[in-house]
Coordinates of C-alpha atoms in Angstrom, one line a residue:
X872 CA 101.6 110.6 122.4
X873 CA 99.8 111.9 119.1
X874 CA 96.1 114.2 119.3
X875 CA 93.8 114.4 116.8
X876 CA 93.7 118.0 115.4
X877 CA 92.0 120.0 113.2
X878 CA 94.4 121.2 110.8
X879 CA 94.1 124.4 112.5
X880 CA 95.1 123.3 115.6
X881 CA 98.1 120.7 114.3
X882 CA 99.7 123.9 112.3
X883 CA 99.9 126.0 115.4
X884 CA 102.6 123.7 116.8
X885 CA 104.7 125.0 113.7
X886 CA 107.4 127.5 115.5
X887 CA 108.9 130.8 113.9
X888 CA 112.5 129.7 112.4
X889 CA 111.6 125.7 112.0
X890 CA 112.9 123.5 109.3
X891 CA 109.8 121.6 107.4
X892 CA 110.0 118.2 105.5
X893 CA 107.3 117.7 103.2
X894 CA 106.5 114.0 101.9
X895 CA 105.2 114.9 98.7
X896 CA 106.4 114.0 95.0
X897 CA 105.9 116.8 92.3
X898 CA 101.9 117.1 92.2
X899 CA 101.0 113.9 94.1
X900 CA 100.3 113.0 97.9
X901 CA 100.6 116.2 98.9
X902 CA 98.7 117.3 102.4
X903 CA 96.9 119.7 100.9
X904 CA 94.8 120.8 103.9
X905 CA 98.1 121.5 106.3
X906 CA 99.3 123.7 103.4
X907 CA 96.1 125.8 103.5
X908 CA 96.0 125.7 107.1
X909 CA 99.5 127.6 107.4
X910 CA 98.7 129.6 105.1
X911 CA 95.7 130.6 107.0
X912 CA 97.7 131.1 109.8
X913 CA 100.5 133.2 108.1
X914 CA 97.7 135.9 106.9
X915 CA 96.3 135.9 109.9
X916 CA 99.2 136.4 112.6
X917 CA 102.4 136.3 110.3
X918 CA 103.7 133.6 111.9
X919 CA 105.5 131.1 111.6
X920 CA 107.8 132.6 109.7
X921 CA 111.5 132.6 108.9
X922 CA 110.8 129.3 107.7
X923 CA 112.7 126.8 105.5
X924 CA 111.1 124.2 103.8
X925 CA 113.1 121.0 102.3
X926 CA 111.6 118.6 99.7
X927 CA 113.3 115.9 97.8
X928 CA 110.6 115.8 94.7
X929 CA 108.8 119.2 95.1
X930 CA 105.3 120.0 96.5
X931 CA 102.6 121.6 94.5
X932 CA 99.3 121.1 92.5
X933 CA 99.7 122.6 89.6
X934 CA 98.0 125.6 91.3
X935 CA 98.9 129.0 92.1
X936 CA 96.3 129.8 94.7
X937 CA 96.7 126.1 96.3
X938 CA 98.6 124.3 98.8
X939 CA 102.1 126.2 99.8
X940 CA 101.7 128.8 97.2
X941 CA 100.2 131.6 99.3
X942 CA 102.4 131.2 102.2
X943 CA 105.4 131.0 99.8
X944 CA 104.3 134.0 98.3
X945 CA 103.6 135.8 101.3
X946 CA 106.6 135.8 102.5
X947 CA 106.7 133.0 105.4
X948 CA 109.3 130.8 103.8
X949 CA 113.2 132.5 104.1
X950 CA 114.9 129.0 102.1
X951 CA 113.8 126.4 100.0
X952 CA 115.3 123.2 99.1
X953 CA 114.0 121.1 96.6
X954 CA 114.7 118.6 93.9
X955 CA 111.9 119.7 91.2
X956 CA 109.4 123.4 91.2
X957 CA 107.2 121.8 88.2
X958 CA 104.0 121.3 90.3
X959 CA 104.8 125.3 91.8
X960 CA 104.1 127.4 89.2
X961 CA 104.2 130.7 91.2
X962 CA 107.0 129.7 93.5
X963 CA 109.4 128.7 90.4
X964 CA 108.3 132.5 88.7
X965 CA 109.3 134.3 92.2
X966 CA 112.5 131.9 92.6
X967 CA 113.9 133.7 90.0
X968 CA 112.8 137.5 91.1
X969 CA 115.4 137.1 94.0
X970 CA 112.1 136.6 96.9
X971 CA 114.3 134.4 98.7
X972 CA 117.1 132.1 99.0
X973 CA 116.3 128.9 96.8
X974 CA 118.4 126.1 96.4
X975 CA 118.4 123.0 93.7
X976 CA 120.0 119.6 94.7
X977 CA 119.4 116.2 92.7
X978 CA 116.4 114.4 93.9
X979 CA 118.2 111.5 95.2
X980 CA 121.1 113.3 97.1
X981 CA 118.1 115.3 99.1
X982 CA 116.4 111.9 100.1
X983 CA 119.7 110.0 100.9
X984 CA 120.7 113.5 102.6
X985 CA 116.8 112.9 105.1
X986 CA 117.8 109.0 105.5
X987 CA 121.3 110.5 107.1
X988 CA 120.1 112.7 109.3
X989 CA 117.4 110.1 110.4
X990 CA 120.8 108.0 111.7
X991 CA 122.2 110.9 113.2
X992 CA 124.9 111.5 110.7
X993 CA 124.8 115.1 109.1
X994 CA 125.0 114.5 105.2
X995 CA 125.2 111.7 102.5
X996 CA 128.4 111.3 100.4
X997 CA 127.6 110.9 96.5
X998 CA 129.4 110.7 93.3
X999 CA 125.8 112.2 91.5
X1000 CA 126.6 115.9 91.0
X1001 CA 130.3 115.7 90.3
X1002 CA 131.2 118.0 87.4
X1003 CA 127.3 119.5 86.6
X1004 CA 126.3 122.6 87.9
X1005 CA 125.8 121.5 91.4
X1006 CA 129.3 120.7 92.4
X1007 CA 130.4 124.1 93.8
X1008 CA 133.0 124.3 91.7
X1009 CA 130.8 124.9 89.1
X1010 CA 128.0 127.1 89.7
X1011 CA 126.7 125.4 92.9
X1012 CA 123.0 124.4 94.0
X1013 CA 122.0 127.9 94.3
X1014 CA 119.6 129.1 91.9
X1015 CA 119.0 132.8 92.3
X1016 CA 121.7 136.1 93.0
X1017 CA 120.8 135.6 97.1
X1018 CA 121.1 132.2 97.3
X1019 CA 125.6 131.8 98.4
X1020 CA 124.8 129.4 101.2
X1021 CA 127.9 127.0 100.4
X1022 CA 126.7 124.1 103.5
X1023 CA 124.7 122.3 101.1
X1024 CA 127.1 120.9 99.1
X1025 CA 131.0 120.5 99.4
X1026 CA 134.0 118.7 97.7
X1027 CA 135.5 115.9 99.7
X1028 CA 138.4 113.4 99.4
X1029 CA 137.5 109.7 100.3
X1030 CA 140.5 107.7 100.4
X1031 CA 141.5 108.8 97.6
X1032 CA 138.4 109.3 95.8
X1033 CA 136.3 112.4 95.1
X1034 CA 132.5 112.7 96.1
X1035 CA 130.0 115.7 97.2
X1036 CA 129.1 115.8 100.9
X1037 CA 125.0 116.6 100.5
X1038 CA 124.0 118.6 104.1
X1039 CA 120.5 119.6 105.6
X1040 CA 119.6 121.5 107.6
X1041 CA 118.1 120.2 111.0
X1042 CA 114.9 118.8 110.3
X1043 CA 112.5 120.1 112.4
X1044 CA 109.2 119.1 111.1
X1045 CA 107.4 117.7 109.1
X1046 CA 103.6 117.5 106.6
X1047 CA 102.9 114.1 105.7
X1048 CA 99.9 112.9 104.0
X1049 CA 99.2 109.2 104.4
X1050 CA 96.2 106.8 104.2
X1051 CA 95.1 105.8 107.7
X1052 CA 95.6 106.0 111.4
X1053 CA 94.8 103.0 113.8
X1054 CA 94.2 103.3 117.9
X1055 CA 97.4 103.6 118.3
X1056 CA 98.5 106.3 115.7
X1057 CA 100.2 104.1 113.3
X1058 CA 100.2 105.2 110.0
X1059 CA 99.6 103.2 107.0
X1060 CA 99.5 104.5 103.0
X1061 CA 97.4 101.4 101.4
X1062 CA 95.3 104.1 98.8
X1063 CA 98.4 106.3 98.7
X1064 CA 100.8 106.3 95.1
X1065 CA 104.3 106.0 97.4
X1066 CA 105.4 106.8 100.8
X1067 CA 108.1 108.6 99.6
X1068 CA 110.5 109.0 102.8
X1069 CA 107.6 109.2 105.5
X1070 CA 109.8 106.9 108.1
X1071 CA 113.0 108.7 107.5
X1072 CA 111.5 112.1 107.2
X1073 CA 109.8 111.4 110.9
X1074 CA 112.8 109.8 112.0
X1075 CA 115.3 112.9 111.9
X1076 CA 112.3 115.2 112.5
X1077 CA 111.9 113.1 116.3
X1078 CA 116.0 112.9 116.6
X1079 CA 116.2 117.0 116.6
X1080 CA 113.0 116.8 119.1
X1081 CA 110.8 118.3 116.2
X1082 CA 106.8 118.1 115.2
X1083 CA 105.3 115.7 113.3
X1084 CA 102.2 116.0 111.6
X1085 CA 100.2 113.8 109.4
X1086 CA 96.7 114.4 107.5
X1087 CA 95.1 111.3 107.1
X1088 CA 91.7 109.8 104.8
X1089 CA 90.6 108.5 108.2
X1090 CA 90.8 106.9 111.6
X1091 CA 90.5 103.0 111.5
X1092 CA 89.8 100.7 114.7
X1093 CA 91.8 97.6 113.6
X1094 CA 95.1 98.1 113.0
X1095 CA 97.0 97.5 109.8
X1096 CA 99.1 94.3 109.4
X1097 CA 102.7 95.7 111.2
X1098 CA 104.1 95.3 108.0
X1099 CA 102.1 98.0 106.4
X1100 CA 102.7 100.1 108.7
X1101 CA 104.8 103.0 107.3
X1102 CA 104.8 105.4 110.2
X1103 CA 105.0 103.6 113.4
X1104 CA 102.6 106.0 116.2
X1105 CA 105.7 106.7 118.6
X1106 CA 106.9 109.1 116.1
X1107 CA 103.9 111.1 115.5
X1108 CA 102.3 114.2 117.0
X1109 CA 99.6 115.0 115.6
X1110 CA 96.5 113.8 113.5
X1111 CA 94.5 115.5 110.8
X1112 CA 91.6 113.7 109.5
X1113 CA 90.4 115.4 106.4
X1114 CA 87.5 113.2 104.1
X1115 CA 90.0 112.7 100.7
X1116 CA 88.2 113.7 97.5
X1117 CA 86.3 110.7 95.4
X1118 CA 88.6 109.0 93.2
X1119 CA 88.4 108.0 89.1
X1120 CA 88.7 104.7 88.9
X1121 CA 91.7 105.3 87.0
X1122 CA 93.4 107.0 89.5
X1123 CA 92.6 104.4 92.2
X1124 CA 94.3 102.1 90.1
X1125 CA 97.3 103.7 90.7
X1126 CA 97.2 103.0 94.2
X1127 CA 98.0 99.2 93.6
X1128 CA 94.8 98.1 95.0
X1129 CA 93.7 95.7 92.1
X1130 CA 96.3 94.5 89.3
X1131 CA 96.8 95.4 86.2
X1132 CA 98.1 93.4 83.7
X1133 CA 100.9 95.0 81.5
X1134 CA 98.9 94.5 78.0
X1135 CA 96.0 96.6 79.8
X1136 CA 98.6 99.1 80.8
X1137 CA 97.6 101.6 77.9
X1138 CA 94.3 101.2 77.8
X1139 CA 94.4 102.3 81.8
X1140 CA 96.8 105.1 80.6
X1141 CA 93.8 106.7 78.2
X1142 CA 91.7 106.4 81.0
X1143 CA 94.5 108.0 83.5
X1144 CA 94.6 111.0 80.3
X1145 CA 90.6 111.2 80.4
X1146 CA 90.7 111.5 84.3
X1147 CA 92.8 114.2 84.8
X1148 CA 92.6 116.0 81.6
X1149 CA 95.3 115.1 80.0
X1150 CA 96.1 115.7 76.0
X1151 CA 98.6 113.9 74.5
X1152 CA 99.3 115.1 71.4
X1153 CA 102.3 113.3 69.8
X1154 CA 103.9 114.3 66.7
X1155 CA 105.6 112.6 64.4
X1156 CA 109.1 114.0 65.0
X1157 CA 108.3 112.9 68.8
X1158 CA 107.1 109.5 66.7
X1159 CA 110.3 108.8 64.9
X1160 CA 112.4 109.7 68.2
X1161 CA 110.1 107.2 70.3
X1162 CA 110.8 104.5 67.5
X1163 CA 114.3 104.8 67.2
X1164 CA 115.3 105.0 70.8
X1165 CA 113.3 101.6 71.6
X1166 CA 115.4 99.8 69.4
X1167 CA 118.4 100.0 72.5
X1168 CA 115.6 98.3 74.7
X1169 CA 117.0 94.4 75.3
X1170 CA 115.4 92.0 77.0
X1171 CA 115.6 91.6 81.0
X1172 CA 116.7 95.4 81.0
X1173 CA 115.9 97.5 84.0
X1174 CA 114.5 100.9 82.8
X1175 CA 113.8 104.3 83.4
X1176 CA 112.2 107.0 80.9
X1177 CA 111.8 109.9 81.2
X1178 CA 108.7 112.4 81.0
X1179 CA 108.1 114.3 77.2
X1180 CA 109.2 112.7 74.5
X1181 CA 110.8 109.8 76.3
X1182 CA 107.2 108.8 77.2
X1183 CA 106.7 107.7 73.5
X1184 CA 109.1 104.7 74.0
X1185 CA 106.4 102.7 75.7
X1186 CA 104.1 102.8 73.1
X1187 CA 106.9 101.5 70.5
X1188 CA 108.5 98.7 73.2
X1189 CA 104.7 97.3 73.4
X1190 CA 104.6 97.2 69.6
X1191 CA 108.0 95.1 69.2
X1192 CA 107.1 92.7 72.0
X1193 CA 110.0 94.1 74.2
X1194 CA 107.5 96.0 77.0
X1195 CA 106.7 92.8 78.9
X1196 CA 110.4 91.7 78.8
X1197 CA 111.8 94.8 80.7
X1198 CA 111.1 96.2 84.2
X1199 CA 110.2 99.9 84.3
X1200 CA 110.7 102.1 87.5
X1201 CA 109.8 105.4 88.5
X1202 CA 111.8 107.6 90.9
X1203 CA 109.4 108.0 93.5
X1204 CA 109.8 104.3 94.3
X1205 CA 107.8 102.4 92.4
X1206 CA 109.2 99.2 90.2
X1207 CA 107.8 96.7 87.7
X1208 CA 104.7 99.2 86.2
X1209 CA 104.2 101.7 84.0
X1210 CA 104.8 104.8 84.7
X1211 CA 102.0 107.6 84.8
X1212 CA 102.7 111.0 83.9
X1213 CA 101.4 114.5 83.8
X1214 CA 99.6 115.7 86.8
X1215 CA 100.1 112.2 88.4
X1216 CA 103.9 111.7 87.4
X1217 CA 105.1 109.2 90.3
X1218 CA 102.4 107.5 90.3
X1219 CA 102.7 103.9 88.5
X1220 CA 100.0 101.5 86.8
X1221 CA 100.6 98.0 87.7
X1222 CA 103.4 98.2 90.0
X1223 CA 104.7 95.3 91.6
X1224 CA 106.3 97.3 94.6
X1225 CA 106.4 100.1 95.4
X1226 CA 109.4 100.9 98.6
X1227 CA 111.3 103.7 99.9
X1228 CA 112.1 106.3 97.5
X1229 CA 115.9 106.5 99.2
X1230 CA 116.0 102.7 98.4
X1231 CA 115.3 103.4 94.8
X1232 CA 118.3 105.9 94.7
X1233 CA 120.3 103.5 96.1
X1234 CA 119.4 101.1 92.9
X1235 CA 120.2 104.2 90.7
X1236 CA 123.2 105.7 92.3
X1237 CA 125.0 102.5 91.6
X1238 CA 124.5 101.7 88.0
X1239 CA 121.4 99.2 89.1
X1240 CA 119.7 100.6 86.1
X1241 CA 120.2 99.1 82.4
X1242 CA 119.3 101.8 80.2
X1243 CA 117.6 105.1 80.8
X1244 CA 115.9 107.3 78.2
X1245 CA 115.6 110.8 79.0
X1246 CA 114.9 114.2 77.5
X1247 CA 117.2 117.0 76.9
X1248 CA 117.1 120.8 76.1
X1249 CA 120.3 121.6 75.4
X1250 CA 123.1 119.5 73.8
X1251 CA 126.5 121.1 73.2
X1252 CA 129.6 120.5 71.2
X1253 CA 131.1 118.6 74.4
X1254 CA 128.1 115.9 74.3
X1255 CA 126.9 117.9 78.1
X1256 CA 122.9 118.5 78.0
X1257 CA 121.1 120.7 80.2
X1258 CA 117.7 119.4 81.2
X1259 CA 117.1 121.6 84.0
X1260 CA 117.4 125.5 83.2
X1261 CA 116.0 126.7 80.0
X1262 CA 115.9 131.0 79.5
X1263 CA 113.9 132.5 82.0
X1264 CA 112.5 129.5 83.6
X1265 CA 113.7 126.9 86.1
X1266 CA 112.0 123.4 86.9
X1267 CA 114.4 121.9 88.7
X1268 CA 117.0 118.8 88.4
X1269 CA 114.6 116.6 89.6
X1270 CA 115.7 113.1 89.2
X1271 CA 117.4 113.4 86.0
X1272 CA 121.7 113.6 87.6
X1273 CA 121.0 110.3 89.7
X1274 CA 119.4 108.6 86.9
X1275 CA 122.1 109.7 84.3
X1276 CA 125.4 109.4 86.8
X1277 CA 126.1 105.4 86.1
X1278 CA 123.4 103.9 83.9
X1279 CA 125.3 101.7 81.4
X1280 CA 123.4 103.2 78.4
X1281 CA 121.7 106.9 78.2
X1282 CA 119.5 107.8 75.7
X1283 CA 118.7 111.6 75.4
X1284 CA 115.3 112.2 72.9
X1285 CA 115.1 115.6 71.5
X1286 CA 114.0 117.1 68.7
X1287 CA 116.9 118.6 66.5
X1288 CA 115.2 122.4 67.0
X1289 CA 112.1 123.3 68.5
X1290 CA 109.3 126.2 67.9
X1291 CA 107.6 126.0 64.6
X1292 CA 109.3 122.4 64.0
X1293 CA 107.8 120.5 61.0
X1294 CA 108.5 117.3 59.9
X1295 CA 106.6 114.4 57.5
X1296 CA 107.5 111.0 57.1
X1297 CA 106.0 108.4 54.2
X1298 CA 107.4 105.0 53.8
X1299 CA 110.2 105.2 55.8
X1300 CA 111.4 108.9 54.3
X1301 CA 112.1 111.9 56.5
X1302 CA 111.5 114.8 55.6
X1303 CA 111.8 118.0 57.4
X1304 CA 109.4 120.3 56.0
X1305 CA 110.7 123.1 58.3
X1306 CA 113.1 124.1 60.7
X1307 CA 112.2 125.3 64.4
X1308 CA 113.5 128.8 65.2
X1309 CA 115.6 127.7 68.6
X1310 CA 118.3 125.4 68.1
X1311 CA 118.8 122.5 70.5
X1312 CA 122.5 121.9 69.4
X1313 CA 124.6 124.2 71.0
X1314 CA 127.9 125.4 71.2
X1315 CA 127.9 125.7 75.1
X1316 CA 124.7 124.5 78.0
X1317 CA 123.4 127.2 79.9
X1318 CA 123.9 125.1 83.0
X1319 CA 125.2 121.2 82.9
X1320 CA 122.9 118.8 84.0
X1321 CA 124.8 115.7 82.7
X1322 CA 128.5 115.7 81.9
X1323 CA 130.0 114.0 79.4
X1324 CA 133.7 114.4 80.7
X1325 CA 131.7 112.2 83.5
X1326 CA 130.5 109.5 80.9
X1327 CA 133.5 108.8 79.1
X1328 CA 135.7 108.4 82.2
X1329 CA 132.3 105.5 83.2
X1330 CA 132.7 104.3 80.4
X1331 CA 129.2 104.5 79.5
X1332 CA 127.4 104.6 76.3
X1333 CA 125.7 108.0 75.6
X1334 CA 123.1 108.4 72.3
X1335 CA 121.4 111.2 71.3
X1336 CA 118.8 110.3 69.5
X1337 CA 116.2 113.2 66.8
X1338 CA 114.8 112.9 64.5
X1339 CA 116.1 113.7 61.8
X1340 CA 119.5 111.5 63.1
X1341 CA 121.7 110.1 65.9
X1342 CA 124.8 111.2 67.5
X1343 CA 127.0 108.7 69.7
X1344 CA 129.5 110.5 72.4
X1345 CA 133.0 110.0 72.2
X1346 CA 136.2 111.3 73.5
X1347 CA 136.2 113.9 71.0
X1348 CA 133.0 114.8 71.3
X1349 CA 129.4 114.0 69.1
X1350 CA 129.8 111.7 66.1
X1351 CA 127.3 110.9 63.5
X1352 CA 126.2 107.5 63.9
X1353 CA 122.8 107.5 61.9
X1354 CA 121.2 109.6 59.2
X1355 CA 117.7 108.6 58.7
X1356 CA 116.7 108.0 55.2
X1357 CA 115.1 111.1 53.0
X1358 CA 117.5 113.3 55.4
X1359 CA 119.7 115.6 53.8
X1360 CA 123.1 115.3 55.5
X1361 CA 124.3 118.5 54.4
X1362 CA 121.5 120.6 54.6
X1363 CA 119.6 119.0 57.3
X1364 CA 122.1 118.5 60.0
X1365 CA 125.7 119.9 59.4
X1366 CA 124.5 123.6 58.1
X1367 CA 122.4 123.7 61.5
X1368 CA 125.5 122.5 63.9
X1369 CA 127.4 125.4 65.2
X1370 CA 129.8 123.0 65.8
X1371 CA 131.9 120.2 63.4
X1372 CA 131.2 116.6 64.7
X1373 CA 132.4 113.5 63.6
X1374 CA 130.7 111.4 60.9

C-alpha cells in the first residue's frame, strides 16, 4: 500500500547497494526533488551508497549543482548506466577522470533491456550494436579505464543468427516523476511530455521486491479514466507531492493538452526558443546542408531527425510542401509532431500519440522507419561515423545506433570541417570562403557509432550530405555523388580528403 512522503521521508527507504531506475529523458521529466533529497541525505549520513543508477535517456538539467549531480559527485553512485550524459554536465567531465565505473549502451537496448526484466527474463536480444563500439568485440559499452564489467553486453548465436544479449542489473528501485495520484495511488502523466518506461520500470522494480517512488504535481479525488492511468497504485510505495513550477504557455503545449496544427508548428517552436532561452543561430553551411538533405524526404515517409544540423530539415520540408505529408517521431515516444529540441529535446509540438518509449524501439529496431537524418562527427574512409565520442568529451550514444541499424535511407548532415568554417552562397554558387581547422573526414573514427560494413550487408542507402558536396556509401567505400555548383572539386574537397574516394 503506498504513503504519502515528504521527499525526505520517501528517499530513506533507498538502501546501501540498490539498483535505481530513473524515468527521465535527457533534461525533461526528471524528479527533481527526490534527486535533491538524496543528495541531502548522502551529505548528511553517507548513505545510501554503493549505488548503481540505470537510465535509458539520461537524467540531468543542464545543471551542475541540480538534481543527481551532487550525489554523483560525492561519491554515492559506484556504476552508471545510461544511454545519453548531455543533460549532466559534471557527471560526463568526471566519467572520464576514472570516478567510477560508467557504462554506455544504445538508448533502445537499455529500455527493451527494463521491459525484460519487467517479464522476468534477464536481458533483450538485439541486432543494434553489432559491429560499433558496443559489441565487446570491439571496445565494449565501457567508457572509462575502470569500467571491464563484460555482463552488460555479450555475443550470442540464435539459430544461426548473431545478436547482442543487453543485461541489467536487478532493478531495485526506482524515481519517477509523473502528473497525478488519485485515492487509490494510481498514477497518471496528463501535463507530463512522455512516460517514458514508468510501467515497465515499476514492473521489474516490484518483481525483485524493490521501492518505488513517485513525485507527483498533486493528489486528485477522482480518478483518471483507467486508460490513462500509467502506473497502476499496486505497484507503488510511496508518494511525493511537490507544487510543479508555473509553465510558459509554450511549454504546456508540449504536453498535448490543446492541438497544434502542423502549419503553427514553427511559430510554437519560436515561442518554445523564447521560453527556455534558446538561440538558434543557423548558418548558411547548416542552410545548404538542411536544403539538400530534404530533397530525400517523399511523401507518406516515416521520419526521424536528428538534433544540430539535422534540425534545419524541418524548416526546408515546410517550404517544399513535404512537412505535412510525413510523420515525424521522437525517441522518447512521441509520433506524428514536431520535435522540440534544446533543453526540452523529447518533448514534441503537436503530437498525435505519444506511447511507451520501448514500443517506439520496437518501430525503430525493425526498419519501421523510412528515412532518418542525423548528425555525424566523424566520417572515415570506410563510410563509419562516430556521433558519440569526440576528443575529451563523451555525450553518449543516445538513440542514434537504434535509429541508424535498419532505416532504409540514412542521411548524415555535417559540415565538411568545423572551427573557423566560412562559407557564402549567392544565386545558387558555393563558395567556401574558408576552411575550418578540424577535419570531419577521416581516415579512421575514434569510436564507431554506425557501421557501414553493417549497411551494405542491409542493403541500405547511406548519404552524407555538407555542404560543399555529397558522398553516397558503397562497397568500396565513399563516392562522390554531388558537387554543388561554385565548388571547386579539386581544391575544395579532394586536397582536404585524407583518403581517395570515388567520383
Amino acid at each position: 500500500m503506498y504513503r504519502i512522503l515528504t521527499a525526505d521521508e520517501a528517499i530513506s527507504l533507498i538502501r546501501d547497494g540498490d539498483c535505481i531506475c530513473v524515468n527521465s529523458f535527457v533534461g525533461i521529466e526528471n524528479p527533481v526533488e527526490l534527486h535533491e533529497a538524496l543528495n541531502r541525505r548522502y551529505e548528511q549520513t553517507h548513505s545510501p551508497k554503493h549505488l548503481t543508477i540505470v537510465s535509458s535517456a539520461g537524467f540531468g538539467v543542464w545543471d551542475e549543482n541540480r538534481n543527481a549531480e551532487g550525489y554523483i559527485r560525492a561519491g554515492a553512485v559506484d556504476r552508471l548506466i545510461c544511454g545519453h550524459f548531455g543533460a549532466m554536465p559534471s557527471t560526463k567531465k568526471i566519467i572520464l577522470e576514472n570516478h567510477f565505473e560508467a557504462y554506455n549502451l544504445p538508448l533502445g537496448c537499455i529500455s527493451h533491456a527494463i521491459r525484460a526484466q519487467a517479464g522476468g527474463i534477464p536481458g533483450a536480444l538485439s541486432k543494434v550494436g553489432l559491429d560499433i563500439f558496443v559489441d565487446p568485440r570491439r571496445e565494449g559499452p565501457g567508457i572509462n579505464q575502470i569500467s571491464t564489467d563484460s555482463s552488460f553486453v555479450k555475443v550470442v548465436e540464435v539459430d544461426g543468427e548473431e545478436f547482442l544479449y543487453y543485461k541489467l542489473p536487478k532493478i531495485t528501485a526506482t524515481l519517477i516523476k509523473g502528473t497525478a495520484a488519485d485515492r487509490k495511488g494510481n498514477i497518471s502523466f496528463d501535463d507530463m511530455y512522455m512516460s517514458g518506461d514508468a510501467l515497465s520500470i515499476c514492473q521489474a522494480v516490484k518483481s525483485n521486491n524493490g521501492i518505488v517512488i513517485v513525485q507527483v504535481d498533486r493528489i486528485v479525488d477522482m480518478p483518471t479514466r483507467p486508460r490513462n492511468t500509467i502506473i497502476p497504485g499496486c505497484l507503488v510505495d510511496a508518494i511525493v507531492v511537490v507544487e510543479p513550477e508555473k509553465r510558459d504557455d509554450a511549454l504546456q503545449a508540449l504536453t498535448g493538452s490543446f492541438e497544434i496544427p502542423f502549419e503553427h508548428w514553427h511559430e510554437w517552436t519560436e515561442k518554445l526558443d523564447a521560453a527556455t532561452a534558446e538561440h538558434r543561430r543557423e548558418s548558411v553551411a547548416s542552410s545548404i546542408i538542411g536544403r539538400r538533405a530534404a530533397q530525400e524526404l517523399r511523401k507518406e515517409d516515416i521520419v526521424n531527425i536528428g538534433i544540430g544540423i539535422p534540425e534545419t530539415i524541418s524548416r526546408f520540408a515546410k517550404q517544399n510542401g513535404m512537412l505535412d505529408h510525413i510523420t515525424l517521431t521522437v525517441e522518447s515516444g512521441g509520433i506524428g509532431g514536431f520535435p522540440a529540441s534544446g533543453k526540452v529535446f523529447g518533448a514534441m509540438i503537436g503530437a498525435a500519440s505519444v506511447y511507451d518509449m520501448a514500443n517506439q524501439f520496437d518501430l525503430y529496431n525493425h526498419g519501421g522507419l523510412d528515412i532518418c537524418f542525423m548528425g555525424a562527427l566523424e566520417v572515415d574512409r570506410h563510410g563509419n561515423v562516430n556521433a558519440h565520442r569526440g576528443p575529451g568529451a563523451y555525450a553518449g550514444i543516445g538513440g542514434f545506433a537504434n535509429i541508424t541499424a535498419r532505416t532504409p535511407i540514412v542521411v548524415f548532415c555535417l559540415t565538411f570541417n568545423t572551427k573557423g568554417l566560412e562559407v557564402q552562397e549567392q544565386d545558387g554558387n558555393v563558395t567556401i570562403v574558408r576552411n575550418g581547422t578540424i577535419p570531419k573526414f577521416v581516415n579512421d573514427v575514434r569510436s564507431i557509432s554506425f557501421s557501414a560494413r553493417k549497411a551494405i550487408a542491409n542493403g541500405q542507402k547511406v548519404l552524407y550530405v555538407t555542404e560543399r558536396c555529397v558522398f553516397i556509401l558503397t562497397a568500396r567505400g565513399l563516392k562522390l555523388l554531388e558537387v554543388y555548383p561554385g565548388v571547386n572539386i579539386q581544391k575544395d574537397i579532394f586536397a582536404l580528403l585524407p583518403f581517395g574516394v570515388e567520383a
